[in-house]
Amino acid sequence: MIELKTTEDISRLRQSSLLVGKTLAEVARHIKPGIQTKDLDLIAEEFIRSNGALPAFKGYGGFPATLCISVNDEVVHGFPSKRVLKDGDIVSVDCGTILDGFYGDSAYTFAVGEISEEVQNLLTRTKESLYLGIEKAVAGNRLGDIGYAIQTYTESFGYGVVRDLVGHGIGKRLHEKPEVPNYGKRGTGMILQEGMVICIEPMINLGKKSIVQEADGWTIRTSDRKPSAHFEHEIAIGKDKADILSSFEEIEKVLNKN
Ligand code: MG
Ligand code: MG
């Protein structure tokens, strides 16, 4: 069964999700060549705690950090480390918060310094595909409509859509039903209902769709070692239009200043 959220629940989930966006904006200020990814993690943890929330990923299933930081060919679930970001890298930063018991979860992929046009296009189109998926997240549509929108758009550029990892329901737990794949067939799958809250999070590879897990037991990377992009919003299914609970606005204010 899918747990439907009340208006009150949704407003709390929005508060938590907005804090994720602000945290990612704080991180964005520090993303530049020369910074170690573990320093970004510290900035995020301090910011979340100083706002009265908890880092949702820290300790989740044994994950050791506040942020998942995945560089270049790493798709998701990378560890913050002493790795130094360098000009031309891309870095996916995925962040979760628990505020008053409600989970926020959102991710953004950043360019470090100057990146190639080919990789910039991957970032732009992956983010566009997220919004195309969100457009389908309205009551009466089906889950497959979301995945179909993301898949057809990104595959039209020859990109690989990761199959093994998917979006998810969210609420008072980080991962709830349903699973939200970034691929699918139109008109198939569960019927979407008002009050469902889900995370849509396309993971799109410049090359092939296949992935492998690193020996650390967490980090997922592309099997062909080509870069991968990841953008995520937390949204509530609406009657005529999805309600996007997280926000990239603060992040993009920072990026546009640079
Ligand atoms: Mg996430
Ligand atoms: Mg998620």
Short mmCIF file of C-alpha atoms and ligand atoms in Angstrom, two decimals:
data_model
loop_
_atom_site.label_atom_id
_atom_site.label_comp_id
_atom_site.label_asym_id
_atom_site.label_seq_id
_atom_site.Cartn_x
_atom_site.Cartn_y
_atom_site.Cartn_z
CA MET A 1 0.00 0.00 0.00
CA ILE A 2 1.13 3.53 -0.76
CA GLU A 3 0.80 5.93 2.14
CA LEU A 4 -1.00 9.10 1.06
CA LYS A 5 0.16 12.27 2.76
CA THR A 6 -2.03 14.92 4.34
CA THR A 7 -1.69 18.61 3.55
CA GLU A 8 0.07 19.00 6.90
CA ASP A 9 2.53 16.19 6.06
CA ILE A 10 3.25 17.78 2.69
CA SER A 11 3.99 21.14 4.25
CA ARG A 12 6.47 19.47 6.62
CA LEU A 13 8.06 17.53 3.77
CA ARG A 14 8.38 20.84 1.91
CA GLN A 15 10.22 22.44 4.84
CA SER A 16 12.65 19.54 4.98
CA SER A 17 13.13 19.52 1.20
CA LEU A 18 13.73 23.27 1.08
CA LEU A 19 16.42 22.85 3.71
CA VAL A 20 18.11 20.34 1.39
CA GLY A 21 18.08 22.96 -1.38
CA LYS A 22 19.63 25.54 0.94
CA THR A 23 22.25 23.04 2.04
CA LEU A 24 23.15 22.26 -1.56
CA ALA A 25 23.42 26.01 -2.22
CA GLU A 26 25.84 26.26 0.71
CA VAL A 27 27.85 23.42 -0.79
CA ALA A 28 27.70 25.06 -4.24
CA ARG A 29 29.51 28.12 -2.87
CA HIS A 30 32.52 25.91 -2.13
CA ILE A 31 32.65 23.72 -5.21
CA LYS A 32 35.79 24.74 -7.05
CA PRO A 33 39.05 23.15 -8.13
CA GLY A 34 41.22 22.33 -5.11
CA ILE A 35 38.57 21.48 -2.52
CA GLN A 36 38.43 18.02 -0.97
CA THR A 37 35.03 16.35 -1.11
CA LYS A 38 35.14 15.65 2.65
CA ASP A 39 35.20 19.41 3.25
CA LEU A 40 31.94 19.77 1.34
CA ASP A 41 30.48 17.08 3.58
CA LEU A 42 31.46 18.96 6.75
CA ILE A 43 29.93 22.18 5.44
CA ALA A 44 26.66 20.35 4.73
CA GLU A 45 26.52 18.57 8.07
CA GLU A 46 27.12 21.77 10.04
CA PHE A 47 24.55 23.67 8.00
CA ILE A 48 21.87 21.01 8.46
CA ARG A 49 22.44 20.70 12.20
CA SER A 50 22.51 24.47 12.70
CA ASN A 51 19.07 24.54 11.10
CA GLY A 52 17.64 22.13 13.64
CA ALA A 53 17.64 19.10 11.37
CA LEU A 54 19.58 15.84 11.06
CA PRO A 55 21.57 14.56 8.08
CA ALA A 56 19.36 11.75 6.80
CA PHE A 57 22.01 9.69 5.05
CA LYS A 58 24.50 9.58 7.91
CA GLY A 59 24.26 6.10 9.37
CA TYR A 60 21.53 5.04 6.90
CA GLY A 61 22.30 1.42 6.14
CA GLY A 62 25.79 2.15 7.44
CA PHE A 63 26.50 5.08 5.08
CA PRO A 64 29.26 7.12 6.76
CA ALA A 65 28.55 10.68 5.63
CA THR A 66 26.04 13.50 5.23
CA LEU A 67 26.37 13.76 1.45
CA CYS A 68 26.70 11.26 -1.35
CA ILE A 69 29.39 12.83 -3.53
CA SER A 70 29.93 11.14 -6.87
CA VAL A 71 32.58 12.45 -9.27
CA ASN A 72 32.69 11.96 -13.06
CA ASP A 73 32.11 8.26 -13.79
CA GLU A 74 30.65 7.71 -10.32
CA VAL A 75 26.87 7.62 -10.67
CA VAL A 76 25.65 7.77 -7.05
CA HIS A 77 26.50 6.79 -3.45
CA GLY A 78 30.11 8.00 -3.57
CA PHE A 79 31.82 8.73 -0.27
CA PRO A 80 33.19 12.12 0.68
CA SER A 81 36.96 11.67 0.92
CA LYS A 82 40.32 13.37 0.57
CA ARG A 83 39.75 13.42 -3.19
CA VAL A 84 40.48 16.87 -4.54
CA LEU A 85 38.10 18.26 -7.15
CA LYS A 86 39.82 19.49 -10.27
CA ASP A 87 38.98 21.69 -13.21
CA GLY A 88 36.78 19.81 -15.70
CA ASP A 89 35.25 17.40 -13.16
CA ILE A 90 31.55 17.04 -12.59
CA VAL A 91 30.25 16.23 -9.14
CA SER A 92 26.85 14.90 -8.15
CA VAL A 93 25.88 15.92 -4.63
CA ASP A 94 22.93 14.10 -3.10
CA CYS A 95 21.64 15.33 0.26
CA GLY A 96 18.95 14.24 2.70
CA THR A 97 17.57 15.85 5.85
CA ILE A 98 15.21 14.89 8.63
CA LEU A 99 13.30 17.91 9.94
CA ASP A 100 10.62 17.30 12.58
CA GLY A 101 10.60 13.64 11.54
CA PHE A 102 10.04 14.32 7.82
CA TYR A 103 12.55 13.54 5.08
CA GLY A 104 13.89 15.85 2.40
CA ASP A 105 15.94 14.36 -0.45
CA SER A 106 17.34 16.17 -3.49
CA ALA A 107 20.43 16.06 -5.70
CA TYR A 108 22.25 18.30 -8.16
CA THR A 109 25.23 17.72 -10.44
CA PHE A 110 27.75 20.57 -10.55
CA ALA A 111 30.49 21.50 -12.98
CA VAL A 112 33.89 22.11 -11.40
CA GLY A 113 35.55 24.97 -13.25
CA GLU A 114 35.32 24.59 -17.03
CA ILE A 115 33.80 21.42 -18.44
CA SER A 116 33.50 20.20 -22.02
CA GLU A 117 30.44 21.06 -24.09
CA GLU A 118 29.62 17.36 -24.37
CA VAL A 119 29.47 16.97 -20.60
CA GLN A 120 27.64 20.28 -20.10
CA ASN A 121 24.98 18.99 -22.49
CA LEU A 122 24.68 15.82 -20.42
CA LEU A 123 24.02 17.92 -17.29
CA THR A 124 21.55 20.23 -19.01
CA ARG A 125 19.58 17.41 -20.62
CA THR A 126 19.51 15.26 -17.48
CA LYS A 127 18.02 18.17 -15.56
CA GLU A 128 15.55 18.79 -18.39
CA SER A 129 14.54 15.13 -18.27
CA LEU A 130 13.79 15.48 -14.54
CA TYR A 131 11.29 18.26 -15.29
CA LEU A 132 9.78 16.26 -18.15
CA GLY A 133 9.20 13.42 -15.67
CA ILE A 134 7.72 15.84 -13.15
CA GLU A 135 5.26 17.11 -15.79
CA LYS A 136 3.78 13.59 -15.87
CA ALA A 137 3.50 13.35 -12.08
CA VAL A 138 -0.20 14.22 -11.92
CA ALA A 139 -3.15 12.26 -10.54
CA GLY A 140 -4.61 9.77 -13.02
CA ASN A 141 -1.35 9.25 -14.92
CA ARG A 142 0.66 6.10 -14.34
CA LEU A 143 4.10 5.55 -12.92
CA GLY A 144 5.34 4.37 -16.33
CA ASP A 145 4.48 7.75 -17.84
CA ILE A 146 7.18 9.38 -15.71
CA GLY A 147 9.88 6.90 -16.68
CA TYR A 148 8.83 6.97 -20.31
CA ALA A 149 9.22 10.75 -20.47
CA ILE A 150 12.72 10.63 -18.95
CA GLN A 151 13.88 7.67 -21.01
CA THR A 152 12.67 8.81 -24.43
CA TYR A 153 14.16 12.28 -24.00
CA THR A 154 17.58 11.18 -22.76
CA GLU A 155 17.92 8.21 -25.09
CA SER A 156 17.23 10.52 -28.05
CA PHE A 157 20.74 11.90 -27.39
CA GLY A 158 22.26 8.43 -27.21
CA TYR A 159 22.64 8.48 -23.43
CA GLY A 160 22.32 5.43 -21.18
CA VAL A 161 19.52 5.41 -18.60
CA VAL A 162 20.58 3.62 -15.41
CA ARG A 163 18.13 0.80 -14.68
CA ASP A 164 19.40 -0.68 -11.44
CA LEU A 165 18.77 2.40 -9.30
CA VAL A 166 15.45 4.23 -9.17
CA GLY A 167 13.51 6.99 -7.44
CA HIS A 168 11.20 6.24 -4.53
CA GLY A 169 8.35 7.25 -2.29
CA ILE A 170 9.34 9.31 0.77
CA GLY A 171 7.75 10.59 3.97
CA LYS A 172 8.64 9.73 7.55
CA ARG A 173 11.03 7.21 6.03
CA LEU A 174 13.70 7.89 3.42
CA HIS A 175 12.60 5.14 1.08
CA GLU A 176 8.96 4.21 0.78
CA LYS A 177 6.90 2.59 -1.93
CA PRO A 178 6.62 2.95 -4.86
CA GLU A 179 9.86 2.55 -6.77
CA VAL A 180 10.07 5.24 -9.47
CA PRO A 181 12.13 4.02 -12.44
CA ASN A 182 13.66 6.43 -14.95
CA TYR A 183 12.53 4.20 -17.80
CA GLY A 184 9.23 2.60 -18.64
CA LYS A 185 6.24 2.24 -20.89
CA ARG A 186 3.53 4.83 -21.23
CA GLY A 187 0.20 3.90 -19.62
CA THR A 188 1.66 1.13 -17.46
CA GLY A 189 2.28 0.78 -13.75
CA MET A 190 0.53 2.16 -10.72
CA ILE A 191 -2.04 4.94 -11.06
CA LEU A 192 -0.73 8.14 -9.47
CA GLN A 193 -2.90 9.70 -6.76
CA GLU A 194 -2.99 13.08 -5.12
CA GLY A 195 -1.13 12.88 -1.80
CA MET A 196 1.61 10.57 -3.03
CA VAL A 197 5.06 12.05 -2.41
CA ILE A 198 7.95 10.69 -4.46
CA CYS A 199 11.53 11.45 -5.41
CA ILE A 200 12.22 11.50 -9.14
CA GLU A 201 15.94 11.17 -9.78
CA PRO A 202 17.22 10.43 -13.28
CA MET A 203 20.74 8.96 -13.37
CA ILE A 204 21.90 9.40 -16.93
CA ASN A 205 25.17 8.16 -18.42
CA LEU A 206 27.04 9.76 -21.31
CA GLY A 207 27.84 6.26 -22.55
CA LYS A 208 26.30 2.87 -21.87
CA LYS A 209 23.63 2.29 -19.23
CA SER A 210 25.48 -0.45 -17.36
CA ILE A 211 27.00 0.22 -13.95
CA VAL A 212 29.23 -1.56 -11.45
CA GLN A 213 29.69 -1.26 -7.73
CA GLU A 214 33.13 -0.39 -6.40
CA ALA A 215 34.87 -2.59 -3.81
CA ASP A 216 33.91 -0.10 -1.05
CA GLY A 217 30.43 -1.63 -1.19
CA TRP A 218 28.72 1.69 -1.94
CA THR A 219 30.06 3.72 -4.84
CA ILE A 220 28.29 3.02 -8.13
CA ARG A 221 30.15 3.92 -11.32
CA THR A 222 29.60 3.51 -15.04
CA SER A 223 31.08 0.33 -16.44
CA ASP A 224 32.56 2.18 -19.44
CA ARG A 225 34.04 4.90 -17.16
CA LYS A 226 32.20 7.69 -18.99
CA PRO A 227 30.62 10.46 -16.90
CA SER A 228 27.16 10.29 -15.37
CA ALA A 229 24.72 12.98 -14.21
CA HIS A 230 22.09 12.89 -11.46
CA PHE A 231 19.37 15.39 -10.54
CA GLU A 232 16.63 14.77 -8.00
CA HIS A 233 13.51 16.56 -6.81
CA GLU A 234 11.05 15.56 -4.11
CA ILE A 235 7.51 16.18 -5.38
CA ALA A 236 3.89 15.70 -4.36
CA ILE A 237 1.53 14.34 -7.00
CA GLY A 238 -1.02 17.04 -7.76
CA LYS A 239 -4.46 17.05 -9.33
CA ASP A 240 -3.39 18.99 -12.41
CA LYS A 241 0.26 19.67 -11.72
CA ALA A 242 3.00 18.24 -9.53
CA ASP A 243 4.00 20.27 -6.49
CA ILE A 244 7.81 20.42 -6.41
CA LEU A 245 8.73 20.41 -2.71
CA SER A 246 12.51 20.74 -3.09
CA SER A 247 14.05 23.64 -4.98
CA PHE A 248 17.12 24.41 -7.09
CA GLU A 249 16.49 28.15 -6.81
CA GLU A 250 19.03 28.85 -4.06
CA ILE A 251 21.61 26.62 -5.77
CA GLU A 252 21.22 28.37 -9.10
CA LYS A 253 21.44 31.81 -7.49
CA VAL A 254 24.90 30.78 -6.29
CA LEU A 255 25.88 29.29 -9.65
CA ASN A 256 24.74 32.36 -11.57
CA LYS A 257 26.86 34.60 -9.38
CA ASN A 258 30.02 32.66 -10.24
MG MG B 1 18.83 11.61 -3.03
MG MG B 2 16.37 9.76 -3.44
#
